GROMACS .gro file of C-alpha atoms in nm:
model
  153
    1UNK     CA    1   8.179  17.883  22.677
    2UNK     CA    2   8.154  18.300  22.625
    3UNK     CA    3   7.995  18.478  22.866
    4UNK     CA    4   7.830  18.840  22.779
    5UNK     CA    5   7.721  19.012  23.105
    6UNK     CA    6   7.700  19.285  23.347
    7UNK     CA    7   7.755  19.120  23.685
    8UNK     CA    8   7.945  18.804  23.631
    9UNK     CA    9   7.599  18.626  23.712
   10UNK     CA   10   7.516  18.291  23.690
   11UNK     CA   11   7.722  18.093  23.445
   12UNK     CA   12   8.006  18.338  23.454
   13UNK     CA   13   8.209  18.083  23.648
   14UNK     CA   14   8.217  17.835  23.386
   15UNK     CA   15   8.348  18.065  23.109
   16UNK     CA   16   8.651  18.042  22.932
   17UNK     CA   17   8.588  18.403  22.816
   18UNK     CA   18   8.436  18.696  22.992
   19UNK     CA   19   8.305  18.974  22.794
   20UNK     CA   20   8.183  19.291  22.964
   21UNK     CA   21   7.884  19.376  22.829
   22UNK     CA   22   7.653  19.703  22.881
   23UNK     CA   23   7.344  19.694  23.138
   24UNK     CA   24   6.991  19.764  23.023
   25UNK     CA   25   7.024  20.128  23.120
   26UNK     CA   26   7.387  20.179  22.968
   27UNK     CA   27   7.232  20.079  22.583
   28UNK     CA   28   6.934  20.150  22.375
   29UNK     CA   29   6.733  19.883  22.235
   30UNK     CA   30   6.382  19.801  22.118
   31UNK     CA   31   6.157  19.534  22.265
   32UNK     CA   32   5.801  19.427  22.257
   33UNK     CA   33   5.594  19.437  22.565
   34UNK     CA   34   5.344  19.183  22.695
   35UNK     CA   35   5.071  19.350  22.492
   36UNK     CA   36   5.263  19.318  22.154
   37UNK     CA   37   5.345  19.701  22.146
   38UNK     CA   38   5.687  19.785  22.015
   39UNK     CA   39   5.886  20.018  22.213
   40UNK     CA   40   6.212  20.176  22.205
   41UNK     CA   41   6.425  20.242  22.527
   42UNK     CA   42   6.730  20.499  22.539
   43UNK     CA   43   7.063  20.430  22.717
   44UNK     CA   44   7.044  20.645  23.034
   45UNK     CA   45   7.438  20.633  23.042
   46UNK     CA   46   7.737  20.497  22.906
   47UNK     CA   47   7.869  20.189  23.031
   48UNK     CA   48   8.190  20.196  23.256
   49UNK     CA   49   8.537  20.092  23.187
   50UNK     CA   50   8.565  19.846  22.873
   51UNK     CA   51   8.211  19.727  22.892
   52UNK     CA   52   8.067  19.759  22.530
   53UNK     CA   53   7.678  19.696  22.420
   54UNK     CA   54   7.596  19.332  22.328
   55UNK     CA   55   7.602  19.409  21.962
   56UNK     CA   56   7.903  19.558  21.925
   57UNK     CA   57   8.073  19.272  22.117
   58UNK     CA   58   7.912  19.033  21.895
   59UNK     CA   59   8.037  19.217  21.576
   60UNK     CA   60   8.364  19.227  21.686
   61UNK     CA   61   8.384  18.861  21.763
   62UNK     CA   62   8.227  18.793  21.456
   63UNK     CA   63   8.516  18.987  21.264
   64UNK     CA   64   8.788  18.783  21.484
   65UNK     CA   65   8.621  18.464  21.395
   66UNK     CA   66   8.653  18.541  20.996
   67UNK     CA   67   8.278  18.555  20.992
   68UNK     CA   68   8.205  18.914  20.973
   69UNK     CA   69   7.864  19.047  21.024
   70UNK     CA   70   7.724  19.313  20.787
   71UNK     CA   71   7.691  19.577  21.013
   72UNK     CA   72   7.902  19.816  21.175
   73UNK     CA   73   7.672  20.069  21.375
   74UNK     CA   74   7.367  20.027  21.576
   75UNK     CA   75   7.155  20.195  21.295
   76UNK     CA   76   7.274  19.921  21.038
   77UNK     CA   77   7.184  19.661  21.268
   78UNK     CA   78   6.807  19.779  21.327
   79UNK     CA   79   6.792  19.835  20.944
   80UNK     CA   80   6.898  19.470  20.906
   81UNK     CA   81   6.642  19.416  21.158
   82UNK     CA   82   6.347  19.593  21.015
   83UNK     CA   83   6.411  19.423  20.672
   84UNK     CA   84   6.380  19.074  20.850
   85UNK     CA   85   6.084  19.207  21.066
   86UNK     CA   86   5.903  19.513  20.956
   87UNK     CA   87   5.676  19.544  21.235
   88UNK     CA   88   5.943  19.620  21.476
   89UNK     CA   89   5.953  19.934  21.302
   90UNK     CA   90   5.606  20.042  21.402
   91UNK     CA   91   5.702  20.177  21.744
   92UNK     CA   92   5.386  20.226  21.981
   93UNK     CA   93   5.149  20.008  21.780
   94UNK     CA   94   5.010  19.657  21.846
   95UNK     CA   95   5.020  19.440  21.531
   96UNK     CA   96   4.722  19.325  21.415
   97UNK     CA   97   4.662  18.919  21.453
   98UNK     CA   98   4.624  18.679  21.150
   99UNK     CA   99   4.369  18.440  21.167
  100UNK     CA  100   4.546  18.222  20.916
  101UNK     CA  101   4.865  18.204  21.160
  102UNK     CA  102   4.620  18.078  21.435
  103UNK     CA  103   4.486  17.822  21.185
  104UNK     CA  104   4.827  17.733  21.100
  105UNK     CA  105   4.907  17.681  21.462
  106UNK     CA  106   4.628  17.490  21.566
  107UNK     CA  107   4.699  17.271  21.279
  108UNK     CA  108   4.982  17.114  21.408
  109UNK     CA  109   4.795  16.951  21.697
  110UNK     CA  110   4.957  16.869  22.032
  111UNK     CA  111   4.809  16.788  22.347
  112UNK     CA  112   4.752  17.048  22.597
  113UNK     CA  113   4.843  17.019  22.970
  114UNK     CA  114   4.559  16.984  23.215
  115UNK     CA  115   4.750  17.131  23.481
  116UNK     CA  116   4.618  17.510  23.599
  117UNK     CA  117   4.859  17.788  23.482
  118UNK     CA  118   5.124  17.929  23.699
  119UNK     CA  119   5.353  18.186  23.736
  120UNK     CA  120   5.701  18.113  23.518
  121UNK     CA  121   5.860  18.341  23.770
  122UNK     CA  122   5.901  18.246  24.107
  123UNK     CA  123   6.047  18.573  24.283
  124UNK     CA  124   6.013  18.902  24.064
  125UNK     CA  125   6.255  19.101  24.282
  126UNK     CA  126   6.551  18.880  24.150
  127UNK     CA  127   6.485  18.815  23.813
  128UNK     CA  128   6.791  18.957  23.635
  129UNK     CA  129   7.189  19.004  23.750
  130UNK     CA  130   7.147  19.354  23.843
  131UNK     CA  131   6.842  19.291  24.048
  132UNK     CA  132   6.990  18.980  24.225
  133UNK     CA  133   7.332  19.198  24.305
  134UNK     CA  134   7.142  19.459  24.483
  135UNK     CA  135   7.090  19.445  24.856
  136UNK     CA  136   6.739  19.656  24.826
  137UNK     CA  137   6.592  19.400  24.583
  138UNK     CA  138   6.732  19.099  24.805
  139UNK     CA  139   6.539  19.290  25.108
  140UNK     CA  140   6.239  19.328  24.889
  141UNK     CA  141   6.248  18.964  24.775
  142UNK     CA  142   6.249  18.863  25.193
  143UNK     CA  143   5.979  19.094  25.238
  144UNK     CA  144   5.734  18.950  24.965
  145UNK     CA  145   5.845  18.594  25.058
  146UNK     CA  146   5.799  18.681  25.406
  147UNK     CA  147   6.162  18.559  25.534
  148UNK     CA  148   6.249  18.895  25.665
  149UNK     CA  149   6.552  18.851  25.861
  150UNK     CA  150   6.506  18.922  26.275
  151UNK     CA  151   6.770  19.153  26.449
  152UNK     CA  152   6.960  18.830  26.573
  153UNK     CA  153   7.008  18.725  26.239
   0.00000   0.00000   0.00000
């Protein structure tokens, strides 16, 4: 098992190889927010030590494994992504839905559950390795859950 990450979080103890990745603040990225708007985030600083951006780690690993991926830079990777998913080029825009796609999904059938929707995240303060490694976020989590420690604890 290979672990690529920043804080040796869940699963790292089972890994055969641990590769130090950059935190989200240390790499640029493209993401789609909950309303479907494509956004770009720029890195705020460089990763420490031997840490690298995830794409660079995977690209180097592909070369070692004899299955070299066809990009050598973030720009080349983005071009490949944009070719496969052109809508990701349209930053800060919401892609219009397609009625035919909805109809195709509906045609697949299925049995929707009757249970009410519930939040899939139980503790928004501890959703990622960086937050889980933070004493401040742990305190926020305790405050939100009503499990604040007393002076005797």
